[in-house]
CSV table of C-alpha atoms in Angstrom, one decimal:
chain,number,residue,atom,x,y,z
A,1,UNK,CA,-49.8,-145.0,10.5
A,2,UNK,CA,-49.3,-141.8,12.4
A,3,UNK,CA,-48.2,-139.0,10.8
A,4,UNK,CA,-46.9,-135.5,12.9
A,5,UNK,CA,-47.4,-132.5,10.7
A,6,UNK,CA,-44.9,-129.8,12.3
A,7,UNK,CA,-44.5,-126.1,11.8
A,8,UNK,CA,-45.8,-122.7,12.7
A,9,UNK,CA,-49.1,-120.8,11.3
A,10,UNK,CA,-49.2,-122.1,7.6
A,11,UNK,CA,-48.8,-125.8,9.0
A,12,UNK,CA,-51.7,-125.1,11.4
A,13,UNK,CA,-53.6,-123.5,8.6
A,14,UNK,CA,-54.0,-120.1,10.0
A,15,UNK,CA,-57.3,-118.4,7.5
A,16,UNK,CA,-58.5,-121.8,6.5
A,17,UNK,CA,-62.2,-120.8,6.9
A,18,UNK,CA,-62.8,-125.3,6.6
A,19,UNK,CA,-60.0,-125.8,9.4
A,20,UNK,CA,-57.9,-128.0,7.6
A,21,UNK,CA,-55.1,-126.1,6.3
A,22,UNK,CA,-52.6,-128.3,3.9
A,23,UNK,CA,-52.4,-130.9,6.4
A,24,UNK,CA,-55.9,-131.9,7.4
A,25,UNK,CA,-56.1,-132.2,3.2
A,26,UNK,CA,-53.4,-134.7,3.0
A,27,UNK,CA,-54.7,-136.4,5.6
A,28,UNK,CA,-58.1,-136.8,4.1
A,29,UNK,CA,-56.7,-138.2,1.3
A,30,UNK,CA,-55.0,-140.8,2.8
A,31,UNK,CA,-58.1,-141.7,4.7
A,32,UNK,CA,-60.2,-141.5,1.5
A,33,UNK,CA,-57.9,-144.6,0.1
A,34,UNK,CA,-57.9,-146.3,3.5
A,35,UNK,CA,-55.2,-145.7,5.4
A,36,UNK,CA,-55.9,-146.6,9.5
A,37,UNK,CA,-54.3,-143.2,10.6
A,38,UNK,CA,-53.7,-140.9,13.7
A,39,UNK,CA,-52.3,-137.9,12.3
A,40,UNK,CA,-51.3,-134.3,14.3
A,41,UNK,CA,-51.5,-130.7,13.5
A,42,UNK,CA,-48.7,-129.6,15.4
A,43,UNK,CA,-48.6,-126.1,13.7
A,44,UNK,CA,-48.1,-123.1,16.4
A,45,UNK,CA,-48.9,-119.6,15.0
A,46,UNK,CA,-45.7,-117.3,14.6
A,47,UNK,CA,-43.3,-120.3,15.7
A,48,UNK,CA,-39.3,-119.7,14.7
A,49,UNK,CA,-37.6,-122.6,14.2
A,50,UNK,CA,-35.5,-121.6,17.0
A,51,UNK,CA,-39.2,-122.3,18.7
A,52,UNK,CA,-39.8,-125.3,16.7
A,53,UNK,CA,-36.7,-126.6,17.5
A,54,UNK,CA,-37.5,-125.8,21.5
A,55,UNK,CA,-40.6,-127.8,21.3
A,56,UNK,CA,-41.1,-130.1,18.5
A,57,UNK,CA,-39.5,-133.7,20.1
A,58,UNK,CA,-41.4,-133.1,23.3
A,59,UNK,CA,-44.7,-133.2,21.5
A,60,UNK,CA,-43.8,-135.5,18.8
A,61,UNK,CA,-42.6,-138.2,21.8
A,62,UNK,CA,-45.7,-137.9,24.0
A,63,UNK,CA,-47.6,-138.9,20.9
A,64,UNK,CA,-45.7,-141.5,19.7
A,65,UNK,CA,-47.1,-145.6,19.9
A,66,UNK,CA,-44.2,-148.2,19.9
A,67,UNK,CA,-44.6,-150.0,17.0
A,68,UNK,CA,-46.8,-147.9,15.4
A,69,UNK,CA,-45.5,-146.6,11.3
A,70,UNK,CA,-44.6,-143.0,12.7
A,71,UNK,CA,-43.5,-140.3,9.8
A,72,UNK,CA,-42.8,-136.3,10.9
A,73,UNK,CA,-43.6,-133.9,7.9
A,74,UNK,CA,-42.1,-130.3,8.5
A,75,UNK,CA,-42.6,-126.9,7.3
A,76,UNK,CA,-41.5,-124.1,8.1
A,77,UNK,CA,-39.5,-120.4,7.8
A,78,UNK,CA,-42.0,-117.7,6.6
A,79,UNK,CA,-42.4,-117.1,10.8
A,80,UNK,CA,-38.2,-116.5,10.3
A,81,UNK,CA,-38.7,-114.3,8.0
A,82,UNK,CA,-41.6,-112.2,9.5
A,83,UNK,CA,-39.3,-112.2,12.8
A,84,UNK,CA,-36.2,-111.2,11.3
A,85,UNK,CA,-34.3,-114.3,12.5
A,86,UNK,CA,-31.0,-114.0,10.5
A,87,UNK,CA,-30.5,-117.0,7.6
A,88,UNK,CA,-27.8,-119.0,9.3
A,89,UNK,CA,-29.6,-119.4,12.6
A,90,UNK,CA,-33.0,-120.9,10.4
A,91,UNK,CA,-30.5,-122.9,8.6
A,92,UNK,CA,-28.9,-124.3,11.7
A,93,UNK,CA,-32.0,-124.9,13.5
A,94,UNK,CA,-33.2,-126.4,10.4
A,95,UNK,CA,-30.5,-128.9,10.4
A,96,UNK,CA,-30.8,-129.6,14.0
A,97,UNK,CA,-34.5,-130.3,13.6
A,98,UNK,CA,-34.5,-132.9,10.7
A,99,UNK,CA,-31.2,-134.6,11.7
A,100,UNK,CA,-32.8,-135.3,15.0
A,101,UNK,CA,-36.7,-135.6,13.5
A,102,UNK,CA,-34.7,-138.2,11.0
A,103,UNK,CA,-33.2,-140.5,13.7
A,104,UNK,CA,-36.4,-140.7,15.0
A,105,UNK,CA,-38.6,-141.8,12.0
A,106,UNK,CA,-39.1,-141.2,8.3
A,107,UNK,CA,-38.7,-137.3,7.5
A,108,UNK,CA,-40.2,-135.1,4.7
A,109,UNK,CA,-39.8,-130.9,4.4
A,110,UNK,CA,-42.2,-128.8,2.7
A,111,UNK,CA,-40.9,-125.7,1.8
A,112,UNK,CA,-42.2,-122.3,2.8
A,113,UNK,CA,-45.0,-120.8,1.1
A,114,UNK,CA,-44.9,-117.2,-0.4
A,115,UNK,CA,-46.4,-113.9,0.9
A,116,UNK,CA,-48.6,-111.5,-0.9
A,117,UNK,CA,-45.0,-109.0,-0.5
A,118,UNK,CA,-42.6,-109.2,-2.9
A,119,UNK,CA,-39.4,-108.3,-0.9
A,120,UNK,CA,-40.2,-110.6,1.7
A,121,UNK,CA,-41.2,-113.7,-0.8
A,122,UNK,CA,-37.8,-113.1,-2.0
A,123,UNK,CA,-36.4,-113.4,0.9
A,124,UNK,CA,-38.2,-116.5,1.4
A,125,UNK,CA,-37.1,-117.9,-2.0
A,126,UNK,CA,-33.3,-117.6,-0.5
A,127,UNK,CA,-34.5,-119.6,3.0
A,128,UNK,CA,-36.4,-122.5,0.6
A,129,UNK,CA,-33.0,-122.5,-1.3
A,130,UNK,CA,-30.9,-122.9,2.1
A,131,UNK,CA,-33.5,-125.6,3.5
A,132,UNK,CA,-33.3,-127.4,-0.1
A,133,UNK,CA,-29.6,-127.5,0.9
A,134,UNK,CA,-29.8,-128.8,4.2
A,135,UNK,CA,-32.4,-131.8,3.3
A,136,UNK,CA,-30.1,-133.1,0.4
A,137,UNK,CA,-27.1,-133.2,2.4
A,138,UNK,CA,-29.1,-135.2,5.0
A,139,UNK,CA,-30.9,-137.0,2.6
A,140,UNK,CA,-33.9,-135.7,3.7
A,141,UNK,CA,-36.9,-136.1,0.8
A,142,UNK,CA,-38.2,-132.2,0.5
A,143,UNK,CA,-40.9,-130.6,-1.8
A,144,UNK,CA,-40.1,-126.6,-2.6
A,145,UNK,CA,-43.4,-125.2,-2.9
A,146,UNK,CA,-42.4,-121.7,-3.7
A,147,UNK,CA,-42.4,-121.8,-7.2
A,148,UNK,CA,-45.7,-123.3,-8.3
A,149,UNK,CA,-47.4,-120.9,-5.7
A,150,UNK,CA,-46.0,-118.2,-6.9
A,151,UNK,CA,-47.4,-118.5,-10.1
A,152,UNK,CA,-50.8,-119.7,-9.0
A,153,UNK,CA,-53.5,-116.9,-9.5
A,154,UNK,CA,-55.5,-119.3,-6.6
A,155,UNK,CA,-53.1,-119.2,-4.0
A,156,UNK,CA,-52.5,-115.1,-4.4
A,157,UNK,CA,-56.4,-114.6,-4.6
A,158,UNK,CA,-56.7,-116.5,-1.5
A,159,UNK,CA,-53.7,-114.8,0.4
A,160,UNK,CA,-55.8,-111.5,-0.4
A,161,UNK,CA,-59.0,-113.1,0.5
A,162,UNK,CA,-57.1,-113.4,4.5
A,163,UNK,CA,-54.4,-111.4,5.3
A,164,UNK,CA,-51.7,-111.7,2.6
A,165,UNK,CA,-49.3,-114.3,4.7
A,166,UNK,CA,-51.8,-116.6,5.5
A,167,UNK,CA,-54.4,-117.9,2.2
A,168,UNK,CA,-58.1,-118.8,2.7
A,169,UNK,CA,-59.0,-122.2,2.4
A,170,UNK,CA,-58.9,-122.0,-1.6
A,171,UNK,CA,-55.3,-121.9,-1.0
A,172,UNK,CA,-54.8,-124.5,1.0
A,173,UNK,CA,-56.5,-126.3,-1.1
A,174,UNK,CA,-54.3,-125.2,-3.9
A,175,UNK,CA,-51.1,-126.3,-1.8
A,176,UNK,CA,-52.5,-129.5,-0.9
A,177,UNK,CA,-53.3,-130.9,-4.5
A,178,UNK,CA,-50.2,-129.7,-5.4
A,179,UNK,CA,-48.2,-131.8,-2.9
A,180,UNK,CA,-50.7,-135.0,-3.6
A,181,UNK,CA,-48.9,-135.3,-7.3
A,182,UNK,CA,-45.8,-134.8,-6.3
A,183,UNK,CA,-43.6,-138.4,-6.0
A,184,UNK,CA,-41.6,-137.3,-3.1
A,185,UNK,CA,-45.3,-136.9,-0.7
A,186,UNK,CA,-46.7,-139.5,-2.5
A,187,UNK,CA,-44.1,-142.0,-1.8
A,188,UNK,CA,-43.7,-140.8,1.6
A,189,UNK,CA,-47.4,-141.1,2.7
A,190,UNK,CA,-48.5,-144.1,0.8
A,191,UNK,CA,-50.8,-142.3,-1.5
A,192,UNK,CA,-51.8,-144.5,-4.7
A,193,UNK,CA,-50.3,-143.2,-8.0
């Protein structure tokens, strides 16, 4: 299997003092049960989604092996948020990227992950909300993260152990156990129940 992880800094695991981030985690697991897999951070520090959008196919296509199980896991929006891009555009580009991302292989979204401040996790909350939106009606499988992090003491000690948008490796840690019990990545990555 090969397996694109695509976003901006929190995808790449910006702070994660083991350099692993969320993804590298999941990917260790599936390795740990087995799994033959090529899998690829493509997380770019401070990256839109109008810049994921830009870039995203280019990179996923040079990587891609015919006939090779190929799934794209996104994540994205706290860089939207940091950047002022208004709501509608990351919804639009959001739509552009997985309907296109879909056509080309299995899809999954992660939701964005909360900041250490409160007015802009809350404007973050509304973009997860929008994104959640835009996966059903493409029937794109997605796991909102914001919630549990919110109310784990872990993932704010480690976004004060960094730089309160990015968490330290506890965090990421945090995250990525987190998405392992959840059906929807489970299901998605071929991870044993």
């Amino acid at each position: 299997m090969i397996t694109f992880f695509i976003g901006d800094s929190l995808t790449l695991g910006c702070g994660d003092e083991a350099g692993l981030g969320w993804p590298g985690r999941l990917a260790s697991a599936m390795m740990r049960q087995g799994q033959d897999l090529t899998w690829y951070n493509l997380g770019v520090r401070a990256n839109t989604t109008t810049k994921i959008r830009d870039r995203w196919k280019e990179e996923v296509t040079r990587r891609f092996l015919p006939g090779k199980n190929s799934r794209l896991v996104f994540s994205f929006g706290v860089a939207d948020i940091s950047n002022d891009v208004p709501a509608k555009v990351s919804f639009d580009n959001a739509e552009a990227i997985l309907a296109e991302a879909k056509a080309l292989g299995p899809t999954l979204f992660i939701g964005p992950m909360p900041v250490g401040d409160q007015d802009r996790t809350d404007r973050i909350i509304q973009l997860s909300l929008g994104f959640e939106s835009v996966c059903e009606r493409l029937g794109v499988p997605h796991v909102p993260v914001i919630g549990f992090l919110r109310e784990s003491g872990t993932y704010k000690a480690a976004l004060e152990d960094y730089d309160n948008v990015h968490p330290a490796a506890k965090g990421y840690a945090t995250l990525a156990e987190y998405l392992t019990q959840t059906h929807a990545v489970r299901d998605f990555l071929g991870l044993d129940q």
